[in-house]
Amino acid sequence: MPHSPLRPPIAVADLDLDDLTDLDPDLDPDGASIRSFRCADEPTEWVFALVRVRGRPVGTVLGRVAAPADPARAVAALARERLAGTEPRPPVEPYGDLPRTTVVVATRERAGRLARALDSLLAQDHPDHETVVVDNAPRTTATRELVAAKYPTVRYVREDVPGLAAAHNRGAAVADGAVLAFTDDDVVADPHWLSALTAPFAADPGTGCVTGLILPARLRTPAQVLLESHGGFAKGFTPRTWDPARPPADEPLFPFTAGSFGSGANMAFRASALKAVGGFDPATGTGTPAKGGDDLYAFVRVLAAGHRLLYTPDALVWHHHRETWQDLRRQAYGYGAGLTAYLTALAVRRPALLPALLARLPRGLAHARAMTAARGAAPGVAAPGAHGAHGHPWPRSLSRLERLGMLYGPVGYARARLRLGSGGSGEAR
């Protein structure tokens, strides 16, 4: 593992301030009005903290907390210094009527992690939801036994076709919600996650997909710190809506810049919109030769059908990043493969998009190459309120693996389709 200037473990904290005036760097640190403070790890020299103002996420900060300083006060002072000038947003209001929602969690032989995720899902403040666990190509009965013994209100279904997309399609097929929310077995959902994720569907009938904020649950290993220092899975703290009727001027590759919309560990779809486009492509996703791209495929299909996609940082989950250097290598390769696999899937399954895709393809590949190259360059310190590199150079070996994965993606997708042809479809049904 390359040398990192920050030595893990880094404590992960959640700080809620009472008012935006708490972010004024001229205020006395002891004057901070702290609504709540939670630290997920034992105190260490370094703390990575989510900063909220009256419950609403506004940014993250990273800094030293030297003993014997009170961690809550120290992080509050750091937030005032680093997040000064952050645009205020109104406090979170009651969400009102929310649509009936089904939460789908796909899993495979990770009962311990699943239990942690289910505990958080059963603590949601959404008034009308169900949780469905999809046991994907299981080798043992551990997941079924866990759900039966400890989670009697959770629905258990089995999907024998391997792959995340096939499992998601199975969950969608048995769901009774007007909205389908998806998360992973390695997350802990904020208690307000589901309410924040589904409220936009009630507010706007044209919304077909909503994604949310993903932050690290732990930063205990060098691999976890490196991933998070380059943005992790977070998409920022500013809400955004993508409307196919009004393509964004700052995204000439739209809608094929699916990676900027969100991630599969924190996404929801209007059930009718997702089913109308045929659900997820079962030849994509983790657990298939394609290695990923299932979420990206669904984002683009829903946008291409004319629905709006909204990102809200208020819908928060805490993700347990992969812990080892080898895990990170596999992840980098899988990201590259999933990117070109989903583009291949669009070309195969939605040929009407092919002219637009081909017109943008050279620019898109150049953009992807520039992104991986930029990670290998020496990064600067993240801007105030930003979420990104804190002095950790992205290893060139990982950039090379991403590019190799991009070359492999179409081959992996073809292999996945051949496998499905001989062993079951995994289609939405």
Tab-separated table of C-alpha atoms in Angstrom:
chain	number	residue	atom	x	y	z
A	1	MET	CA	0.000	0.000	0.000
A	2	PRO	CA	1.432	3.418	-0.915
A	3	HIS	CA	2.481	5.679	1.944
A	4	SER	CA	-0.313	7.901	3.246
A	5	PRO	CA	0.342	11.188	5.079
A	6	LEU	CA	-2.643	10.437	7.334
A	7	ARG	CA	-2.272	7.319	9.402
A	8	PRO	CA	-5.455	5.421	10.112
A	9	PRO	CA	-7.498	4.818	12.071
A	10	ILE	CA	-9.297	8.111	11.561
A	11	ALA	CA	-12.349	8.635	13.737
A	12	VAL	CA	-15.604	9.251	11.855
A	13	ALA	CA	-17.906	11.768	13.515
A	14	ASP	CA	-21.336	13.292	12.965
A	15	LEU	CA	-21.766	16.864	14.206
A	16	ASP	CA	-25.040	18.810	14.178
A	17	LEU	CA	-24.867	22.546	14.817
A	18	ASP	CA	-27.795	24.714	15.745
A	19	ASP	CA	-27.386	27.591	13.344
A	20	LEU	CA	-25.327	28.808	10.415
A	21	THR	CA	-23.885	31.528	12.653
A	22	ASP	CA	-21.988	28.684	14.334
A	23	LEU	CA	-19.926	28.568	11.161
A	24	ASP	CA	-18.668	32.132	11.629
A	25	PRO	CA	-14.880	31.832	12.190
A	26	ASP	CA	-14.900	35.033	14.273
A	27	LEU	CA	-17.081	33.458	16.963
A	28	ASP	CA	-15.599	32.172	20.198
A	29	PRO	CA	-15.248	28.370	19.856
A	30	ASP	CA	-16.952	27.971	23.228
A	31	GLY	CA	-19.964	29.787	21.819
A	32	ALA	CA	-20.828	26.993	19.415
A	33	SER	CA	-24.333	25.629	19.835
A	34	ILE	CA	-23.943	21.889	19.305
A	35	ARG	CA	-27.197	20.011	18.864
A	36	SER	CA	-25.588	16.578	18.818
A	37	PHE	CA	-22.240	14.877	18.320
A	38	ARG	CA	-21.516	11.233	17.618
A	39	CYS	CA	-18.141	9.629	17.044
A	40	ALA	CA	-18.223	6.173	15.458
A	41	ASP	CA	-14.693	5.192	16.537
A	42	GLU	CA	-12.492	5.610	19.549
A	43	PRO	CA	-10.946	9.113	19.553
A	44	THR	CA	-7.736	9.315	17.540
A	45	GLU	CA	-5.424	12.083	16.430
A	46	TRP	CA	-7.444	12.670	13.245
A	47	VAL	CA	-11.212	13.093	12.901
A	48	PHE	CA	-13.291	13.073	9.719
A	49	ALA	CA	-16.674	14.657	10.450
A	50	LEU	CA	-19.938	15.217	8.673
A	51	VAL	CA	-21.231	18.666	9.603
A	52	ARG	CA	-24.971	19.270	9.703
A	53	VAL	CA	-26.864	22.448	10.453
A	54	ARG	CA	-30.190	21.683	12.137
A	55	GLY	CA	-30.106	18.172	10.714
A	56	ARG	CA	-29.168	19.127	7.152
A	57	PRO	CA	-25.727	17.964	5.851
A	58	VAL	CA	-23.605	20.914	4.680
A	59	GLY	CA	-20.078	19.524	4.344
A	60	THR	CA	-17.271	17.446	5.794
A	61	VAL	CA	-14.130	18.463	7.647
A	62	LEU	CA	-10.916	16.632	8.456
A	63	GLY	CA	-8.542	17.708	11.153
A	64	ARG	CA	-6.502	16.922	14.239
A	65	VAL	CA	-8.084	16.796	17.668
A	66	ALA	CA	-5.279	16.971	20.177
A	67	ALA	CA	-5.821	15.668	23.689
A	68	PRO	CA	-7.176	16.796	26.075
A	69	ALA	CA	-9.444	18.903	23.833
A	70	ASP	CA	-13.137	18.053	23.811
A	71	PRO	CA	-13.731	16.394	20.402
A	72	ALA	CA	-17.156	17.964	19.882
A	73	ARG	CA	-15.904	21.506	20.552
A	74	ALA	CA	-12.764	20.938	18.474
A	75	VAL	CA	-14.734	19.702	15.463
A	76	ALA	CA	-17.222	22.574	15.822
A	77	ALA	CA	-14.357	25.087	15.771
A	78	LEU	CA	-12.904	23.341	12.713
A	79	ALA	CA	-16.284	23.487	10.983
A	80	ARG	CA	-16.568	27.231	11.597
A	81	GLU	CA	-13.111	27.713	10.110
A	82	ARG	CA	-13.444	25.418	7.079
A	83	LEU	CA	-17.107	25.898	6.162
A	84	ALA	CA	-17.383	29.658	6.544
A	85	GLY	CA	-19.332	31.033	3.590
A	86	THR	CA	-21.344	27.877	3.016
A	87	GLU	CA	-24.678	28.768	1.456
A	88	PRO	CA	-27.401	28.373	4.092
A	89	ARG	CA	-30.267	25.965	3.477
A	90	PRO	CA	-33.507	25.917	5.435
A	91	PRO	CA	-33.758	23.365	8.253
A	92	VAL	CA	-35.312	20.008	7.533
A	93	GLU	CA	-39.094	20.271	7.768
A	94	PRO	CA	-41.587	17.450	8.307
A	95	TYR	CA	-41.869	15.545	5.054
A	96	GLY	CA	-45.660	15.222	4.974
A	97	ASP	CA	-47.294	12.457	2.978
A	98	LEU	CA	-44.767	9.979	1.636
A	99	PRO	CA	-45.352	7.235	-0.922
A	100	ARG	CA	-45.508	3.591	0.077
A	101	THR	CA	-41.935	2.363	-0.380
A	102	THR	CA	-40.180	-0.974	-0.651
A	103	VAL	CA	-36.516	-1.103	0.356
A	104	VAL	CA	-34.608	-3.849	-1.492
A	105	VAL	CA	-31.348	-5.151	-0.034
A	106	ALA	CA	-29.450	-7.706	-2.109
A	107	THR	CA	-26.945	-9.855	-0.248
A	108	ARG	CA	-24.790	-12.933	-0.583
A	109	GLU	CA	-23.225	-14.775	2.357
A	110	ARG	CA	-22.709	-11.688	4.528
A	111	ALA	CA	-25.158	-12.253	7.357
A	112	GLY	CA	-23.144	-10.268	9.882
A	113	ARG	CA	-23.057	-7.143	7.748
A	114	LEU	CA	-26.659	-7.615	6.706
A	115	ALA	CA	-27.825	-7.585	10.318
A	116	ARG	CA	-26.203	-4.192	10.849
A	117	ALA	CA	-27.913	-2.800	7.746
A	118	LEU	CA	-31.307	-4.238	8.668
A	119	ASP	CA	-31.126	-2.749	12.150
A	120	SER	CA	-30.755	0.692	10.576
A	121	LEU	CA	-33.536	0.105	8.055
A	122	LEU	CA	-35.992	-0.946	10.746
A	123	ALA	CA	-35.225	2.310	12.584
A	124	GLN	CA	-36.343	4.517	9.677
A	125	ASP	CA	-38.853	7.287	10.372
A	126	HIS	CA	-40.646	6.733	7.046
A	127	PRO	CA	-44.264	5.926	8.013
A	128	ASP	CA	-45.113	3.409	5.280
A	129	HIS	CA	-42.399	1.072	4.064
A	130	GLU	CA	-41.382	-2.564	3.858
A	131	THR	CA	-37.955	-4.191	3.594
A	132	VAL	CA	-37.171	-7.065	1.225
A	133	VAL	CA	-33.939	-9.068	1.483
A	134	VAL	CA	-32.890	-10.822	-1.724
A	135	ASP	CA	-30.545	-13.746	-1.079
A	136	ASN	CA	-28.510	-13.935	-4.277
A	137	ALA	CA	-27.224	-17.351	-5.375
A	138	PRO	CA	-26.656	-18.464	-1.768
A	139	ARG	CA	-24.321	-21.315	-0.873
A	140	THR	CA	-25.614	-21.606	2.696
A	141	THR	CA	-28.818	-20.951	4.632
A	142	ALA	CA	-27.221	-18.295	6.891
A	143	THR	CA	-29.119	-15.333	5.424
A	144	ARG	CA	-32.501	-17.075	5.462
A	145	GLU	CA	-31.951	-18.208	9.050
A	146	LEU	CA	-30.904	-14.708	10.144
A	147	VAL	CA	-34.013	-13.075	8.683
A	148	ALA	CA	-36.336	-15.763	10.063
A	149	ALA	CA	-34.849	-15.638	13.563
A	150	LYS	CA	-34.280	-11.904	14.115
A	151	TYR	CA	-36.258	-9.932	11.529
A	152	PRO	CA	-39.784	-11.347	11.270
A	153	THR	CA	-41.134	-8.192	9.580
A	154	VAL	CA	-38.564	-8.395	6.775
A	155	ARG	CA	-39.503	-10.301	3.631
A	156	TYR	CA	-37.005	-12.881	2.432
A	157	VAL	CA	-36.769	-13.986	-1.204
A	158	ARG	CA	-34.165	-16.009	-3.058
A	159	GLU	CA	-32.719	-15.314	-6.508
A	160	ASP	CA	-30.532	-18.074	-7.909
A	161	VAL	CA	-29.278	-16.136	-10.942
A	162	PRO	CA	-26.040	-14.539	-9.686
A	163	GLY	CA	-25.571	-10.812	-10.022
A	164	LEU	CA	-26.705	-7.623	-8.348
A	165	ALA	CA	-29.027	-6.590	-11.178
A	166	ALA	CA	-30.820	-9.955	-11.190
A	167	ALA	CA	-31.253	-9.694	-7.416
A	168	HIS	CA	-32.628	-6.164	-7.706
A	169	ASN	CA	-35.062	-7.260	-10.393
A	170	ARG	CA	-36.258	-10.055	-8.123
A	171	GLY	CA	-36.807	-7.624	-5.274
A	172	ALA	CA	-38.703	-5.240	-7.535
A	173	ALA	CA	-40.922	-8.090	-8.745
A	174	VAL	CA	-42.187	-8.915	-5.249
A	175	ALA	CA	-42.379	-5.315	-3.991
A	176	ASP	CA	-45.649	-3.573	-3.284
A	177	GLY	CA	-44.290	-0.027	-2.987
A	178	ALA	CA	-44.989	2.823	-5.377
A	179	VAL	CA	-41.322	3.694	-4.869
A	180	LEU	CA	-38.475	1.154	-4.912
A	181	ALA	CA	-35.436	2.066	-2.830
A	182	PHE	CA	-32.173	0.139	-3.093
A	183	THR	CA	-29.235	-0.046	-0.729
A	184	ASP	CA	-26.447	-2.497	0.069
A	185	ASP	CA	-25.779	-4.870	2.935
A	186	ASP	CA	-22.645	-2.935	3.921
A	187	VAL	CA	-24.350	0.360	4.809
A	188	VAL	CA	-25.924	1.904	7.877
A	189	ALA	CA	-28.814	4.167	6.914
A	190	ASP	CA	-29.392	7.462	8.684
A	191	PRO	CA	-32.797	7.370	10.460
A	192	HIS	CA	-34.163	10.009	8.058
A	193	TRP	CA	-32.655	8.392	4.952
A	194	LEU	CA	-35.773	6.853	3.472
A	195	SER	CA	-37.998	9.857	4.137
A	196	ALA	CA	-35.520	12.211	2.456
A	197	LEU	CA	-34.979	9.814	-0.458
A	198	THR	CA	-38.690	9.372	-1.222
A	199	ALA	CA	-40.074	12.859	-0.530
A	200	PRO	CA	-39.139	14.152	-4.035
A	201	PHE	CA	-41.447	11.567	-5.634
A	202	ALA	CA	-44.408	13.022	-3.756
A	203	ALA	CA	-43.378	16.577	-4.626
A	204	ASP	CA	-42.897	16.030	-8.375
A	205	PRO	CA	-44.726	13.395	-10.442
A	206	GLY	CA	-42.080	13.784	-13.153
A	207	THR	CA	-39.300	12.489	-10.895
A	208	GLY	CA	-38.305	8.964	-11.871
A	209	CYS	CA	-35.155	8.471	-9.785
A	210	VAL	CA	-33.599	9.954	-6.646
A	211	THR	CA	-30.083	9.348	-5.314
A	212	GLY	CA	-28.453	10.366	-2.046
A	213	LEU	CA	-25.262	11.002	-0.114
A	214	ILE	CA	-22.850	8.180	0.788
A	215	LEU	CA	-20.188	8.742	3.460
A	216	PRO	CA	-17.697	6.363	5.099
A	217	ALA	CA	-18.787	4.474	8.198
A	218	ARG	CA	-15.199	3.656	9.120
A	219	LEU	CA	-11.740	4.889	8.134
A	220	ARG	CA	-9.654	2.238	9.819
A	221	THR	CA	-7.314	1.097	7.034
A	222	PRO	CA	-5.043	2.812	4.483
A	223	ALA	CA	-7.233	1.544	1.630
A	224	GLN	CA	-10.355	3.114	3.149
A	225	VAL	CA	-8.581	6.415	3.734
A	226	LEU	CA	-7.204	6.503	0.202
A	227	LEU	CA	-10.600	5.851	-1.375
A	228	GLU	CA	-12.361	8.465	0.718
A	229	SER	CA	-9.630	11.056	0.191
A	230	HIS	CA	-10.498	10.941	-3.514
A	231	GLY	CA	-14.212	11.460	-3.004
A	232	GLY	CA	-15.324	7.938	-2.143
A	233	PHE	CA	-18.948	7.623	-3.218
A	234	ALA	CA	-20.046	11.130	-2.233
A	235	LYS	CA	-21.573	13.457	-4.820
A	236	GLY	CA	-21.406	16.648	-2.799
A	237	PHE	CA	-23.709	18.678	-0.602
A	238	THR	CA	-25.711	20.604	-3.190
A	239	PRO	CA	-29.057	19.218	-4.391
A	240	ARG	CA	-29.331	18.883	-8.144
A	241	THR	CA	-31.941	17.863	-10.676
A	242	TRP	CA	-31.216	16.482	-14.147
A	243	ASP	CA	-34.048	17.008	-16.610
A	244	PRO	CA	-33.837	15.374	-20.068
A	245	ALA	CA	-36.076	18.137	-21.397
A	246	ARG	CA	-33.414	20.671	-20.381
A	247	PRO	CA	-29.982	19.053	-20.859
A	248	PRO	CA	-27.401	20.674	-18.565
A	249	ALA	CA	-25.057	23.025	-20.393
A	250	ASP	CA	-22.145	22.015	-18.152
A	251	GLU	CA	-22.459	18.319	-19.091
A	252	PRO	CA	-22.015	17.917	-22.858
A	253	LEU	CA	-21.948	14.110	-22.426
A	254	PHE	CA	-25.383	14.040	-20.755
A	255	PRO	CA	-27.085	11.632	-20.136
A	256	PHE	CA	-24.140	9.266	-20.454
A	257	THR	CA	-22.298	10.807	-17.471
A	258	ALA	CA	-24.242	8.416	-15.263
A	259	GLY	CA	-21.491	8.188	-12.658
A	260	SER	CA	-22.191	11.773	-11.615
A	261	PHE	CA	-25.830	11.042	-10.773
A	262	GLY	CA	-25.275	8.810	-7.750
A	263	SER	CA	-24.473	5.259	-6.736
A	264	GLY	CA	-26.360	2.017	-6.337
A	265	ALA	CA	-25.947	1.891	-2.557
A	266	ASN	CA	-28.323	4.850	-2.243
A	267	MET	CA	-30.945	5.123	-4.965
A	268	ALA	CA	-34.703	4.969	-5.436
A	269	PHE	CA	-36.976	4.728	-8.470
A	270	ARG	CA	-40.631	5.321	-9.109
A	271	ALA	CA	-41.743	1.713	-9.510
A	272	SER	CA	-43.766	2.392	-12.648
A	273	ALA	CA	-40.831	4.196	-14.310
A	274	LEU	CA	-38.321	1.456	-13.545
A	275	LYS	CA	-40.620	-1.336	-14.676
A	276	ALA	CA	-41.529	0.534	-17.877
A	277	VAL	CA	-37.868	0.479	-18.980
A	278	GLY	CA	-37.493	-3.219	-18.149
A	279	GLY	CA	-35.732	-2.887	-14.810
A	280	PHE	CA	-32.006	-3.528	-14.450
A	281	ASP	CA	-29.999	-5.327	-17.117
A	282	PRO	CA	-29.157	-8.702	-15.492
A	283	ALA	CA	-25.944	-8.940	-17.514
A	284	THR	CA	-24.534	-6.009	-15.513
A	285	GLY	CA	-23.595	-5.596	-11.881
A	286	THR	CA	-21.387	-7.087	-9.207
A	287	GLY	CA	-21.469	-10.881	-9.319
A	288	THR	CA	-21.510	-11.030	-13.135
A	289	PRO	CA	-18.583	-11.050	-15.592
A	290	ALA	CA	-19.451	-7.407	-16.334
A	291	LYS	CA	-18.480	-6.543	-12.717
A	292	GLY	CA	-20.686	-3.449	-12.433
A	293	GLY	CA	-22.707	-0.817	-14.264
A	294	ASP	CA	-26.206	-1.954	-13.228
A	295	ASP	CA	-27.021	1.316	-11.461
A	296	LEU	CA	-25.577	3.458	-14.271
A	297	TYR	CA	-27.645	1.586	-16.842
A	298	ALA	CA	-30.845	2.177	-14.881
A	299	PHE	CA	-30.114	5.881	-14.397
A	300	VAL	CA	-29.694	6.469	-18.123
A	301	ARG	CA	-32.692	4.350	-19.102
A	302	VAL	CA	-34.993	6.282	-16.780
A	303	LEU	CA	-33.647	9.638	-17.997
A	304	ALA	CA	-33.941	8.546	-21.637
A	305	ALA	CA	-37.587	7.719	-20.982
A	306	GLY	CA	-38.181	11.367	-20.065
A	307	HIS	CA	-38.134	11.229	-16.266
A	308	ARG	CA	-36.188	13.603	-14.063
A	309	LEU	CA	-33.401	12.415	-11.748
A	310	LEU	CA	-32.717	14.225	-8.492
A	311	TYR	CA	-29.733	14.067	-6.123
A	312	THR	CA	-30.318	15.057	-2.488
A	313	PRO	CA	-27.584	15.093	0.172
A	314	ASP	CA	-30.307	14.897	2.840
A	315	ALA	CA	-30.710	11.170	2.098
A	316	LEU	CA	-27.625	9.808	3.862
A	317	VAL	CA	-26.144	6.347	4.302
A	318	TRP	CA	-22.847	5.392	5.923
A	319	HIS	CA	-20.914	2.884	3.821
A	320	HIS	CA	-18.342	0.369	5.052
A	321	HIS	CA	-15.609	0.744	2.452
A	322	ARG	CA	-13.464	-2.195	1.454
A	323	GLU	CA	-10.576	-2.634	3.832
A	324	THR	CA	-7.559	-4.015	1.995
A	325	TRP	CA	-5.283	-2.884	-0.809
A	326	GLN	CA	-6.273	-5.940	-2.850
A	327	ASP	CA	-9.947	-5.030	-2.354
A	328	LEU	CA	-9.208	-1.559	-3.705
A	329	ARG	CA	-7.417	-2.998	-6.740
A	330	ARG	CA	-10.420	-5.171	-7.559
A	331	GLN	CA	-12.717	-2.209	-7.023
A	332	ALA	CA	-10.735	0.021	-9.402
A	333	TYR	CA	-10.799	-2.641	-12.121
A	334	GLY	CA	-14.512	-3.222	-11.550
A	335	TYR	CA	-15.306	0.482	-11.868
A	336	GLY	CA	-13.636	0.628	-15.257
A	337	ALA	CA	-15.329	-2.558	-16.427
A	338	GLY	CA	-18.750	-1.463	-15.190
A	339	LEU	CA	-18.475	1.854	-17.030
A	340	THR	CA	-17.995	0.372	-20.487
A	341	ALA	CA	-20.243	-2.615	-19.712
A	342	TYR	CA	-23.201	-0.320	-19.065
A	343	LEU	CA	-22.484	1.631	-22.251
A	344	THR	CA	-22.420	-1.662	-24.137
A	345	ALA	CA	-25.697	-2.644	-22.508
A	346	LEU	CA	-27.309	0.583	-23.683
A	347	ALA	CA	-26.144	-0.016	-27.234
A	348	VAL	CA	-27.455	-3.605	-27.217
A	349	ARG	CA	-30.743	-3.161	-25.380
A	350	ARG	CA	-31.662	0.400	-26.379
A	351	PRO	CA	-30.399	0.803	-29.958
A	352	ALA	CA	-32.370	4.032	-30.357
A	353	LEU	CA	-29.769	5.615	-28.072
A	354	LEU	CA	-26.905	4.392	-30.235
A	355	PRO	CA	-26.540	7.477	-32.490
A	356	ALA	CA	-26.356	9.805	-29.489
A	357	LEU	CA	-24.018	7.403	-27.701
A	358	LEU	CA	-21.674	7.095	-30.687
A	359	ALA	CA	-21.617	10.861	-31.163
A	360	ARG	CA	-20.487	11.312	-27.569
A	361	LEU	CA	-18.284	8.209	-27.301
A	362	PRO	CA	-14.885	9.713	-28.289
A	363	ARG	CA	-15.406	12.622	-25.935
A	364	GLY	CA	-16.677	10.294	-23.236
A	365	LEU	CA	-13.667	7.996	-23.422
A	366	ALA	CA	-11.354	11.003	-23.304
A	367	HIS	CA	-13.243	12.258	-20.275
A	368	ALA	CA	-12.931	8.896	-18.520
A	369	ARG	CA	-9.221	8.715	-19.285
A	370	ALA	CA	-8.727	12.251	-17.970
A	371	MET	CA	-10.535	11.337	-14.757
A	372	THR	CA	-8.284	8.368	-14.060
A	373	ALA	CA	-5.196	10.392	-14.974
A	374	ALA	CA	-6.265	13.223	-12.683
A	375	ARG	CA	-6.447	10.807	-9.759
A	376	GLY	CA	-2.806	9.917	-10.406
A	377	ALA	CA	-1.702	13.527	-10.274
A	378	ALA	CA	-0.716	15.163	-7.000
A	379	PRO	CA	-3.996	16.462	-5.573
A	380	GLY	CA	-4.497	19.703	-3.753
A	381	VAL	CA	-6.271	20.231	-0.488
A	382	ALA	CA	-10.052	20.086	-0.772
A	383	ALA	CA	-11.753	23.434	-0.957
A	384	PRO	CA	-13.834	24.553	2.034
A	385	GLY	CA	-16.972	22.468	2.199
A	386	ALA	CA	-15.743	20.147	-0.528
A	387	HIS	CA	-15.396	16.419	-0.249
A	388	GLY	CA	-12.234	15.059	-1.778
A	389	ALA	CA	-8.492	14.642	-1.661
A	390	HIS	CA	-6.599	15.628	1.456
A	391	GLY	CA	-3.029	15.134	0.285
A	392	HIS	CA	-3.302	11.506	-0.831
A	393	PRO	CA	-1.914	10.838	-4.322
A	394	TRP	CA	-3.956	8.291	-6.236
A	395	PRO	CA	-1.599	5.439	-7.252
A	396	ARG	CA	-0.959	5.198	-10.964
A	397	SER	CA	-1.363	1.436	-10.673
A	398	LEU	CA	-5.028	1.931	-9.763
A	399	SER	CA	-5.559	4.288	-12.696
A	400	ARG	CA	-4.069	1.652	-14.993
A	401	LEU	CA	-6.391	-0.977	-13.545
A	402	GLU	CA	-9.411	1.258	-14.203
A	403	ARG	CA	-8.337	1.662	-17.825
A	404	LEU	CA	-7.779	-2.072	-18.212
A	405	GLY	CA	-11.228	-2.603	-16.799
A	406	MET	CA	-12.656	-0.203	-19.361
A	407	LEU	CA	-11.132	-2.324	-22.129
A	408	TYR	CA	-12.581	-5.476	-20.598
A	409	GLY	CA	-16.097	-4.152	-19.927
A	410	PRO	CA	-17.693	-4.977	-23.315
A	411	VAL	CA	-16.166	-8.462	-23.203
A	412	GLY	CA	-17.459	-8.988	-19.694
A	413	TYR	CA	-20.937	-7.886	-20.731
A	414	ALA	CA	-20.922	-10.309	-23.669
A	415	ARG	CA	-19.856	-13.135	-21.374
A	416	ALA	CA	-22.593	-12.273	-18.906
A	417	ARG	CA	-25.241	-12.364	-21.623
A	418	LEU	CA	-23.997	-15.754	-22.817
A	419	ARG	CA	-24.140	-17.067	-19.271
A	420	LEU	CA	-27.694	-15.806	-18.833
A	421	GLY	CA	-28.697	-17.447	-22.087
A	422	SER	CA	-27.668	-20.823	-20.736
A	423	GLY	CA	-28.783	-20.524	-17.130
A	424	GLY	CA	-31.736	-18.238	-16.555
A	425	SER	CA	-32.648	-14.683	-17.408
A	426	GLY	CA	-32.674	-12.704	-14.175
A	427	GLU	CA	-34.924	-10.239	-15.998
A	428	ALA	CA	-37.471	-8.068	-14.232
A	429	ARG	CA	-40.605	-10.094	-13.829
